[in-house]
PDB file of C-alpha atoms in Angstrom:
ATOM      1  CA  UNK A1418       0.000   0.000   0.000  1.00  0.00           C
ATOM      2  CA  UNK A1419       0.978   3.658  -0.673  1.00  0.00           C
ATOM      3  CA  UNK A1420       1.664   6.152   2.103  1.00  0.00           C
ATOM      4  CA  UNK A1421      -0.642   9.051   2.262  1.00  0.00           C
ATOM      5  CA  UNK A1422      -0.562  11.958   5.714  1.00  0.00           C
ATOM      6  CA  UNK A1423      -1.152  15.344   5.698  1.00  0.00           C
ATOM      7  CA  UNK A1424      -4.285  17.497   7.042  1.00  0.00           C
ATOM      8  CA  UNK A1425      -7.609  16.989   6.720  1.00  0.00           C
ATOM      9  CA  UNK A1426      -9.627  19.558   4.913  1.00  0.00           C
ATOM     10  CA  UNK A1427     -12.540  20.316   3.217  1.00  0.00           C
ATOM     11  CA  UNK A1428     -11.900  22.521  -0.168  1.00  0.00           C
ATOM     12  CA  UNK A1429     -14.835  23.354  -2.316  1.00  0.00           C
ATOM     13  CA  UNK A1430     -17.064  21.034  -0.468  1.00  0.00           C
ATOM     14  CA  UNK A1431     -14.782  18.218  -0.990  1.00  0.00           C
ATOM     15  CA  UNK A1432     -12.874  16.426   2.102  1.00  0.00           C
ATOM     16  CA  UNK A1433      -9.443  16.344   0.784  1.00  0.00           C
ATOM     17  CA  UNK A1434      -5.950  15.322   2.473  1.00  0.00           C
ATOM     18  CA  UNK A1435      -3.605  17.890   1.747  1.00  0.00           C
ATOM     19  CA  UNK A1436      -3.641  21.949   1.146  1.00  0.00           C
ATOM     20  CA  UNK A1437      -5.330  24.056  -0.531  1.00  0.00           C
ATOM     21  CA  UNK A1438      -3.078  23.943  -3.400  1.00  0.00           C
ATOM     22  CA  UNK A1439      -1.735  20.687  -3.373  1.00  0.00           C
ATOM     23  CA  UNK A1440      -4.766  18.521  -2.398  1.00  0.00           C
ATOM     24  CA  UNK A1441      -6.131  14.730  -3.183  1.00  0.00           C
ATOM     25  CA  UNK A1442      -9.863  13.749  -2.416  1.00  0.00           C
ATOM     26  CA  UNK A1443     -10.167  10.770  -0.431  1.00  0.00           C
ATOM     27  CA  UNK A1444     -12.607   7.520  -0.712  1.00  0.00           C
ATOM     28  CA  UNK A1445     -13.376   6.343   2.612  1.00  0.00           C
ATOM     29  CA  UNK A1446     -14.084   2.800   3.377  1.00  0.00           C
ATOM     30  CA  UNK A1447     -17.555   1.376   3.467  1.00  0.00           C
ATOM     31  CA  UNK A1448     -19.671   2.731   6.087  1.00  0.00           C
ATOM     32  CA  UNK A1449     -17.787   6.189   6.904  1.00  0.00           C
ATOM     33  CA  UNK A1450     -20.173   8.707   7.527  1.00  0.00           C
ATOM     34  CA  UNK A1451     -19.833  12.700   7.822  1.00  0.00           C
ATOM     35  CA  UNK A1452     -20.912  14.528  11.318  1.00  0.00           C
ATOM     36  CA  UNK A1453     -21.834  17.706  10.231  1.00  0.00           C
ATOM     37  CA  UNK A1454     -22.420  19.490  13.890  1.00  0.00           C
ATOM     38  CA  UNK A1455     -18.518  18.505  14.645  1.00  0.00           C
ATOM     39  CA  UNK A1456     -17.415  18.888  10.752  1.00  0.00           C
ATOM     40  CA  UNK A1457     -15.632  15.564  10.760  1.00  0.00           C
ATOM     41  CA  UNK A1458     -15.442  12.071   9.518  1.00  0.00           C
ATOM     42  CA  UNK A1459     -16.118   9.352  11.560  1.00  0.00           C
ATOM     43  CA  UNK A1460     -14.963   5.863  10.597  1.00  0.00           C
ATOM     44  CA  UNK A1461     -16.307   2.398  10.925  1.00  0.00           C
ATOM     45  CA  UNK A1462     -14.648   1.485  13.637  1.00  0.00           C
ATOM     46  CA  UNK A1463     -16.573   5.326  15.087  1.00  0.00           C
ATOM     47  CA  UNK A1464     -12.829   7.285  14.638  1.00  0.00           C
ATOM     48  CA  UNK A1465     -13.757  10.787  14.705  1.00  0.00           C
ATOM     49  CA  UNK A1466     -11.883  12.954  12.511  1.00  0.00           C
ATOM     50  CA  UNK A1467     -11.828  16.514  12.983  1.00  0.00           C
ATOM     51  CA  UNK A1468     -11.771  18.842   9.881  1.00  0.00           C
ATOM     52  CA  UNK A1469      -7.619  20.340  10.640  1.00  0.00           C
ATOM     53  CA  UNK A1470      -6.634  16.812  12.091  1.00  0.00           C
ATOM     54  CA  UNK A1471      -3.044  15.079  10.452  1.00  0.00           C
ATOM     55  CA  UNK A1472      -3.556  11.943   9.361  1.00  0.00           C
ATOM     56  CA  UNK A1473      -1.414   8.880   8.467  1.00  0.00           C
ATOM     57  CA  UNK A1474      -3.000   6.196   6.474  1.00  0.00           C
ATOM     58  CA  UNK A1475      -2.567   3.372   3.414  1.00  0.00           C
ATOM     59  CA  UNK A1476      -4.422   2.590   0.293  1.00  0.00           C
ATOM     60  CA  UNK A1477      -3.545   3.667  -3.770  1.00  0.00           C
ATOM     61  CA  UNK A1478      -4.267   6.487  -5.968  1.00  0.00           C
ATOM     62  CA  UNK A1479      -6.047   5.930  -8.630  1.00  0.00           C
ATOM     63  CA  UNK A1480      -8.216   7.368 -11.617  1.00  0.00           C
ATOM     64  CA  UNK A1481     -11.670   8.922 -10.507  1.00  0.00           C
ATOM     65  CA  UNK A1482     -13.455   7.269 -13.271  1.00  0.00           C
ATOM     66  CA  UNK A1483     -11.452   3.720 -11.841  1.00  0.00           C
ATOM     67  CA  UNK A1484     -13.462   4.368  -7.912  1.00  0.00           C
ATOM     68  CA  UNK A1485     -15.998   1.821  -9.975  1.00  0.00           C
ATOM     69  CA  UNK A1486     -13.777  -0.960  -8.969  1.00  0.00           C
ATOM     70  CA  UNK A1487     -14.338  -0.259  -5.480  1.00  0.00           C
ATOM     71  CA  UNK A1488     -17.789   0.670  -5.165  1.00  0.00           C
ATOM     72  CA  UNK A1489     -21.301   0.948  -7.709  1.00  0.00           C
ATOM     73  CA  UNK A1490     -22.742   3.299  -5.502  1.00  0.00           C
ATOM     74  CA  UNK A1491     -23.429   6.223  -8.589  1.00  0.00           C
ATOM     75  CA  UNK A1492     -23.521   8.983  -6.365  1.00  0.00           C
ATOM     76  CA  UNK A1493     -19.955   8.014  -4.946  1.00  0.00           C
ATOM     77  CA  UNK A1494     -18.151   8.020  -8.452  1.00  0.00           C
ATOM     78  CA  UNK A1495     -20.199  11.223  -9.264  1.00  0.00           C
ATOM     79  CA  UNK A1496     -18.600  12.798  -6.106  1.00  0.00           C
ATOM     80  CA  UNK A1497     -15.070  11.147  -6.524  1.00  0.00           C
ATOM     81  CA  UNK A1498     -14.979  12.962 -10.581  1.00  0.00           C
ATOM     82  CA  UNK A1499     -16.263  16.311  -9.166  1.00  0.00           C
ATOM     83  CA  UNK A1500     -13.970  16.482  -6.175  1.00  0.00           C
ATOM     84  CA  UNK A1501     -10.904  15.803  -8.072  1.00  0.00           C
ATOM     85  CA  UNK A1502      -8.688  18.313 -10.090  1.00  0.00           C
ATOM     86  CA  UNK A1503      -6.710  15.802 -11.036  1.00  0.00           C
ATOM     87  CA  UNK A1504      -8.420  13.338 -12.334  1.00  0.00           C
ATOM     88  CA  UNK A1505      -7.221  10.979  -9.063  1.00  0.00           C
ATOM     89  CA  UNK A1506      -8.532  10.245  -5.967  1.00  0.00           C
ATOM     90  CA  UNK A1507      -6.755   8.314  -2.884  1.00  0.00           C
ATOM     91  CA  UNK A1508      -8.596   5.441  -1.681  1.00  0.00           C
ATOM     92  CA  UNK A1509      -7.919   4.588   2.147  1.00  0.00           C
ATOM     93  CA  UNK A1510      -7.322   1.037   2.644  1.00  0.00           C
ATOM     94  CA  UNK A1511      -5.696   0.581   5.967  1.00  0.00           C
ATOM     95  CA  UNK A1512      -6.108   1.940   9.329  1.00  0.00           C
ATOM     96  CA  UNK A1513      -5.901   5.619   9.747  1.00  0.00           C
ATOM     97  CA  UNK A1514      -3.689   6.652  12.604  1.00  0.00           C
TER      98      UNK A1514
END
């Protein structure tokens, strides 16, 4: 798995890892949901995230239109396309620390 840390942030709506120049969207695993009253992520294992929080974590970049490998929810490769300026988006796949 690749390496990915940086800060959390949201940038145009989008939670990205990164700044607000140099950013990636990230694909959370299955069952990650958003808490809007404390503007952070909160993982399946109920992680909370804060918006401004470093992260460390593993998983692989890949092409937005590729996120179809790893989910066939529409709305999430919709979301994945929009958010990235790239054309990439970093999809966790190991514990984030």
């Amino acid at each position: 798995l690749a390496a990915a840390n940086g800060e959390l942030r949201v940038v145009d709506g989008c939670v990205v890892l990164g700044a607000d120049d140099s950013f990636v969207p990230l694909l959370w695993p299955f069952g990650t949901t958003w808490n809007d009253d404390l503007q952070a992520v909160v993982t399946p294992n109920s992680r909370t995230i804060a918006i401004g929080e470093r992260i460390d974590t593993g998983g692989g970049s890949y092409l937005a239109g590729g996120v179809s490998r790893f989910t066939d929810s529409a709305e999430v490769m919709q979301t994945a396309a929009a958010c990235s300026a790239t054309g990439e988006v970093f999809i966790i796949q190991s514990s984030v620390l």
